Amino acid sequence: MEANQFNIEKYNKAKERVKELKGFYGHLASYVVVIPVLIFINLYFSSKHIWFYWPMLGWGTGLFFHAVGVFNIIPFFGKDWDDKKIKEIMEKEKNAKWE
């Protein structure tokens, strides 16, 4: 019975991971499509006033932090850190109840 529960947990974690990756790649794809369109619009219609770098920087920053979270580039933003902290807190609470 425990092996089956373990497989279900592994499946759910894998499913969640795929959902995270899909979300990131969708975010990246929309960035890659929209930013060149904004650059074209800016340069074609108002080349004297360059503004496309603002959405590019803002959205790029969001994309960077999305990548940090999904690919665990910085340990404090990753899911592993979250899981480790959750287990640590649960252990502390469990030990506090037994004292």
N, CA and C atoms as an extended XYZ file, in Angstrom:
297
Properties=species:S:1:pos:R:3:atomname:S:1:resname:S:1:resid:I:1 pbc="F F F"
N         0.820       -1.192        0.000 N   MET     1
C         0.000        0.000        0.000 CA  MET     1
C         0.863        1.254        0.000 C   MET     1
N         1.970        1.227        0.778 N   GLU     2
C         2.841        2.406        0.836 CA  GLU     2
C         3.520        2.674       -0.498 C   GLU     2
N         3.882        1.615       -1.205 N   ALA     3
C         4.528        1.778       -2.511 CA  ALA     3
C         3.582        2.469       -3.480 C   ALA     3
N         2.316        2.100       -3.431 N   ASN     4
C         1.319        2.723       -4.290 CA  ASN     4
C         1.167        4.202       -3.951 C   ASN     4
N         1.146        4.514       -2.655 N   GLN     5
C         1.052        5.911       -2.212 CA  GLN     5
C         2.277        6.699       -2.670 C   GLN     5
N         3.457        6.052       -2.562 N   PHE     6
C         4.707        6.685       -2.996 CA  PHE     6
C         4.655        6.980       -4.490 C   PHE     6
N         4.151        6.037       -5.294 N   ASN     7
C         4.042        6.241       -6.739 CA  ASN     7
C         3.059        7.360       -7.065 C   ASN     7
N         1.981        7.440       -6.322 N   ILE     8
C         1.004        8.513       -6.537 CA  ILE     8
C         1.637        9.868       -6.230 C   ILE     8
N         2.401        9.943       -5.146 N   GLU     9
C         3.078       11.194       -4.796 CA  GLU     9
C         4.102       11.578       -5.862 C   GLU     9
N         4.872       10.587       -6.338 N   LYS    10
C         5.849       10.864       -7.400 CA  LYS    10
C         5.156       11.347       -8.667 C   LYS    10
N         4.040       10.715       -9.004 N   TYR    11
C         3.277       11.110      -10.187 CA  TYR    11
C         2.766       12.539      -10.040 C   TYR    11
N         2.223       12.864       -8.878 N   ASN    12
C         1.706       14.216       -8.653 CA  ASN    12
C         2.809       15.260       -8.707 C   ASN    12
N         3.991       14.932       -8.153 N   LYS    13
C         5.119       15.874       -8.236 CA  LYS    13
C         5.563       16.055       -9.680 C   LYS    13
N         5.625       14.953      -10.435 N   ALA    14
C         6.025       15.041      -11.842 CA  ALA    14
C         5.002       15.846      -12.638 C   ALA    14
N         3.738       15.636      -12.347 N   LYS    15
C         2.668       16.375      -13.036 CA  LYS    15
C         2.777       17.870      -12.739 C   LYS    15
N         3.045       18.218      -11.483 N   GLU    16
C         3.213       19.613      -11.087 CA  GLU    16
C         4.435       20.229      -11.781 C   GLU    16
N         5.516       19.447      -11.883 N   ARG    17
C         6.737       19.923      -12.535 CA  ARG    17
C         6.479       20.216      -14.015 C   ARG    17
N         5.750       19.333      -14.665 N   VAL    18
C         5.409       19.543      -16.081 CA  VAL    18
C         4.561       20.799      -16.231 C   VAL    18
N         3.638       21.014      -15.306 N   LYS    19
C         2.794       22.218      -15.341 CA  LYS    19
C         3.650       23.477      -15.193 C   LYS    19
N         4.634       23.435      -14.285 N   GLU    20
C         5.536       24.582      -14.101 CA  GLU    20
C         6.347       24.851      -15.366 C   GLU    20
N         6.904       23.793      -15.958 N   LEU    21
C         7.704       23.945      -17.179 CA  LEU    21
C         6.855       24.488      -18.322 C   LEU    21
N         5.653       23.963      -18.459 N   LYS    22
C         4.746       24.426      -19.504 CA  LYS    22
C         4.437       25.910      -19.333 C   LYS    22
N         4.202       26.317      -18.093 N   GLY    23
C         3.930       27.723      -17.815 CA  GLY    23
C         5.100       28.616      -18.177 C   GLY    23
N         6.305       28.164      -17.825 N   PHE    24
C         7.487       28.963      -18.141 CA  PHE    24
C         7.688       29.064      -19.647 C   PHE    24
N         7.599       27.935      -20.349 N   TYR    25
C         7.835       27.965      -21.792 CA  TYR    25
C         6.754       28.763      -22.522 C   TYR    25
N         5.544       28.763      -22.010 N   GLY    26
C         4.498       29.624      -22.576 CA  GLY    26
C         4.831       31.091      -22.375 C   GLY    26
N         5.327       31.414      -21.180 N   HIS    27
C         5.745       32.777      -20.850 CA  HIS    27
C         6.896       33.200      -21.772 C   HIS    27
N         7.873       32.317      -21.951 N   LEU    28
C         9.018       32.607      -22.811 CA  LEU    28
C         8.577       32.792      -24.268 C   LEU    28
N         7.694       31.924      -24.741 N   ALA    29
C         7.231       32.015      -26.131 CA  ALA    29
C         6.496       33.326      -26.386 C   ALA    29
N         5.654       33.724      -25.450 N   SER    30
C         4.933       34.983      -25.654 CA  SER    30
C         5.895       36.168      -25.631 C   SER    30
N         6.917       36.108      -24.795 N   TYR    31
C         7.932       37.167      -24.752 CA  TYR    31
C         8.651       37.255      -26.097 C   TYR    31
N         9.054       36.100      -26.615 N   VAL    32
C         9.805       36.053      -27.874 CA  VAL    32
C         8.959       36.544      -29.048 C   VAL    32
N         7.664       36.370      -28.984 N   VAL    33
C         6.784       36.819      -30.067 CA  VAL    33
C         6.425       38.296      -29.908 C   VAL    33
N         6.051       38.708      -28.709 N   VAL    34
C         5.509       40.058      -28.499 CA  VAL    34
C         6.590       41.141      -28.531 C   VAL    34
N         7.727       40.902      -27.929 N   ILE    35
C         8.763       41.939      -27.862 CA  ILE    35
C         9.217       42.392      -29.254 C   ILE    35
N         9.510       41.488      -30.202 N   PRO    36
C         9.855       41.978      -31.543 CA  PRO    36
C         8.730       42.790      -32.207 C   PRO    36
N         7.489       42.429      -31.931 N   VAL    37
C         6.358       43.201      -32.475 CA  VAL    37
C         6.370       44.608      -31.884 C   VAL    37
N         6.612       44.707      -30.578 N   LEU    38
C         6.684       46.031      -29.954 CA  LEU    38
C         7.864       46.843      -30.501 C   LEU    38
N         8.979       46.186      -30.722 N   ILE    39
C        10.142       46.886      -31.301 CA  ILE    39
C         9.788       47.409      -32.690 C   ILE    39
N         9.153       46.575      -33.507 N   PHE    40
C         8.751       47.001      -34.844 CA  PHE    40
C         7.795       48.197      -34.775 C   PHE    40
N         6.780       48.087      -33.926 N   ILE    41
C         5.796       49.178      -33.803 CA  ILE    41
C         6.488       50.465      -33.380 C   ILE    41
N         7.367       50.371      -32.401 N   ASN    42
C         8.064       51.559      -31.917 CA  ASN    42
C         8.938       52.180      -33.008 C   ASN    42
N         9.741       51.377      -33.660 N   LEU    43
C        10.667       51.918      -34.662 CA  LEU    43
C         9.954       52.372      -35.930 C   LEU    43
N         8.864       51.740      -36.282 N   TYR    44
C         8.147       52.098      -37.503 CA  TYR    44
C         7.303       53.359      -37.320 C   TYR    44
N         6.617       53.472      -36.196 N   PHE    45
C         5.680       54.571      -36.023 CA  PHE    45
C         6.237       55.766      -35.258 C   PHE    45
N         7.194       55.547      -34.380 N   SER    46
C         7.747       56.687      -33.627 CA  SER    46
C         9.216       56.441      -33.306 C   SER    46
N        10.024       56.433      -34.340 N   SER    47
C        11.445       56.110      -34.155 CA  SER    47
C        12.212       57.208      -33.412 C   SER    47
N        11.624       58.398      -33.290 N   LYS    48
C        12.304       59.467      -32.556 CA  LYS    48
C        12.207       59.276      -31.045 C   LYS    48
N        11.163       58.583      -30.622 N   HIS    49
C        10.983       58.322      -29.192 CA  HIS    49
C        11.042       56.805      -28.966 C   HIS    49
N        12.177       56.337      -28.479 N   ILE    50
C        12.375       54.900      -28.259 CA  ILE    50
C        11.810       54.521      -26.892 C   ILE    50
N        10.847       53.591      -26.879 N   TRP    51
C        10.227       53.180      -25.625 CA  TRP    51
C        10.163       51.669      -25.448 C   TRP    51
N        10.489       50.905      -26.500 N   PHE    52
C        10.296       49.450      -26.433 CA  PHE    52
C        11.120       48.778      -25.351 C   PHE    52
N        12.212       49.411      -24.931 N   TYR    53
C        13.067       48.754      -23.932 CA  TYR    53
C        12.402       48.688      -22.557 C   TYR    53
N        11.411       49.560      -22.284 N   TRP    54
C        10.734       49.494      -20.977 CA  TRP    54
C         9.933       48.207      -20.809 C   TRP    54
N         9.041       47.879      -21.757 N   PRO    55
C         8.350       46.592      -21.596 CA  PRO    55
C         9.312       45.405      -21.703 C   PRO    55
N        10.351       45.556      -22.526 N   MET    56
C        11.328       44.487      -22.668 CA  MET    56
C        12.047       44.238      -21.332 C   MET    56
N        12.444       45.292      -20.640 N   LEU    57
C        13.118       45.148      -19.349 CA  LEU    57
C        12.161       44.646      -18.262 C   LEU    57
N        10.979       45.216      -18.205 N   GLY    58
C        10.017       44.803      -17.183 CA  GLY    58
C         9.600       43.358      -17.337 C   GLY    58
N         9.204       43.009      -18.541 N   TRP    59
C         8.771       41.642      -18.805 CA  TRP    59
C         9.948       40.683      -18.695 C   TRP    59
N        11.124       41.122      -19.152 N   GLY    60
C        12.324       40.291      -19.049 CA  GLY    60
C        12.686       39.993      -17.604 C   GLY    60
N        12.499       40.976      -16.732 N   THR    61
C        12.746       40.754      -15.302 CA  THR    61
C        11.778       39.713      -14.751 C   THR    61
N        10.513       39.836      -15.105 N   GLY    62
C         9.527       38.842      -14.687 CA  GLY    62
C         9.859       37.459      -15.215 C   GLY    62
N        10.294       37.392      -16.461 N   LEU    63
C        10.683       36.128      -17.071 CA  LEU    63
C        11.892       35.527      -16.363 C   LEU    63
N        12.848       36.373      -15.990 N   PHE    64
C        14.028       35.907      -15.264 CA  PHE    64
C        13.627       35.273      -13.931 C   PHE    64
N        12.774       35.952      -13.168 N   PHE    65
C        12.371       35.406      -11.875 CA  PHE    65
C        11.500       34.162      -12.030 C   PHE    65
N        10.748       34.100      -13.109 N   HIS    66
C         9.996       32.886      -13.390 CA  HIS    66
C        10.967       31.727      -13.630 C   HIS    66
N        12.022       31.970      -14.405 N   ALA    67
C        13.045       30.942      -14.668 CA  ALA    67
C        13.762       30.541      -13.384 C   ALA    67
N        14.057       31.514      -12.535 N   VAL    68
C        14.717       31.230      -11.258 CA  VAL    68
C        13.871       30.269      -10.433 C   VAL    68
N        12.577       30.497      -10.393 N   GLY    69
C        11.683       29.633       -9.628 CA  GLY    69
C        11.535       28.250      -10.230 C   GLY    69
N        11.418       28.183      -11.544 N   VAL    70
C        11.176       26.903      -12.207 CA  VAL    70
C        12.434       26.042      -12.253 C   VAL    70
N        13.574       26.648      -12.546 N   PHE    71
C        14.804       25.878      -12.722 CA  PHE    71
C        15.706       25.886      -11.497 C   PHE    71
N        15.232       26.463      -10.392 N   ASN    72
C        15.960       26.445       -9.128 CA  ASN    72
C        17.378       27.012       -9.279 C   ASN    72
N        17.490       28.130       -9.959 N   ILE    73
C        18.785       28.771      -10.193 CA  ILE    73
C        19.340       29.336       -8.894 C   ILE    73
N        18.488       29.979       -8.119 N   ILE    74
C        18.875       30.509       -6.811 CA  ILE    74
C        18.123       29.677       -5.774 C   ILE    74
N        18.821       28.978       -4.898 N   PRO    75
C        18.177       28.008       -3.996 CA  PRO    75
C        17.028       28.568       -3.161 C   PRO    75
N        17.056       29.838       -2.777 N   PHE    76
C        16.008       30.383       -1.924 CA  PHE    76
C        14.680       30.545       -2.642 C   PHE    76
N        14.686       30.538       -3.973 N   PHE    77
C        13.454       30.692       -4.727 CA  PHE    77
C        12.903       29.364       -5.217 C   PHE    77
N        13.641       28.277       -5.035 N   GLY    78
C        13.244       26.994       -5.592 CA  GLY    78
C        12.301       26.205       -4.716 C   GLY    78
N        11.699       25.205       -5.314 N   LYS    79
C        10.747       24.351       -4.633 CA  LYS    79
C        11.451       23.458       -3.612 C   LYS    79
N        12.699       23.079       -3.881 N   ASP    80
C        13.445       22.243       -2.933 CA  ASP    80
C        13.584       22.951       -1.598 C   ASP    80
N        13.880       24.223       -1.635 N   TRP    81
C        14.022       24.999       -0.406 CA  TRP    81
C        12.688       25.040        0.329 C   TRP    81
N        11.611       25.258       -0.427 N   ASP    82
C        10.275       25.275        0.179 CA  ASP    82
C         9.978       23.950        0.874 C   ASP    82
N        10.221       22.863        0.162 N   ASP    83
C         9.939       21.538        0.728 CA  ASP    83
C        10.768       21.285        1.981 C   ASP    83
N        12.035       21.664        1.927 N   LYS    84
C        12.916       21.462        3.071 CA  LYS    84
C        12.432       22.281        4.279 C   LYS    84
N        12.038       23.520        4.045 N   LYS    85
C        11.554       24.375        5.132 CA  LYS    85
C        10.238       23.843        5.709 C   LYS    85
N         9.350       23.378        4.847 N   ILE    86
C         8.080       22.816        5.311 CA  ILE    86
C         8.333       21.623        6.215 C   ILE    86
N         9.222       20.723        5.792 N   LYS    87
C         9.550       19.549        6.609 CA  LYS    87
C        10.176       19.970        7.943 C   LYS    87
N        11.050       20.961        7.893 N   GLU    88
C        11.705       21.452        9.108 CA  GLU    88
C        10.675       22.011       10.094 C   GLU    88
N         9.759       22.809        9.599 N   ILE    89
C         8.728       23.404       10.461 CA  ILE    89
C         7.812       22.324       11.022 C   ILE    89
N         7.446       21.364       10.191 N   MET    90
C         6.580       20.283       10.657 CA  MET    90
C         7.266       19.455       11.742 C   MET    90
N         8.563       19.213       11.570 N   GLU    91
C         9.324       18.466       12.586 CA  GLU    91
C         9.372       19.229       13.901 C   GLU    91
N         9.600       20.544       13.817 N   LYS    92
C         9.636       21.359       15.023 CA  LYS    92
C         8.289       21.322       15.761 C   LYS    92
N         7.197       21.443       14.996 N   GLU    93
C         5.876       21.397       15.602 CA  GLU    93
C         5.583       20.019       16.206 C   GLU    93
N         6.016       18.984       15.513 N   LYS    94
C         5.815       17.608       15.997 CA  LYS    94
C         6.582       17.404       17.297 C   LYS    94
N         7.833       17.879       17.353 N   ASN    95
C         8.658       17.738       18.549 CA  ASN    95
C         8.118       18.592       19.708 C   ASN    95
N         7.569       19.745       19.377 N   ALA    96
C         7.024       20.625       20.411 CA  ALA    96
C         5.779       19.997       21.050 C   ALA    96
N         4.988       19.270       20.299 N   LYS    97
C         3.796       18.627       20.824 CA  LYS    97
C         4.155       17.491       21.779 C   LYS    97
N         5.279       16.817       21.528 N   TRP    98
C         5.678       15.675       22.353 CA  TRP    98
C         6.387       16.113       23.631 C   TRP    98
N         6.758       17.356       23.709 N   GLU    99
C         7.469       17.815       24.911 CA  GLU    99
C         6.532       18.208       26.017 C   GLU    99
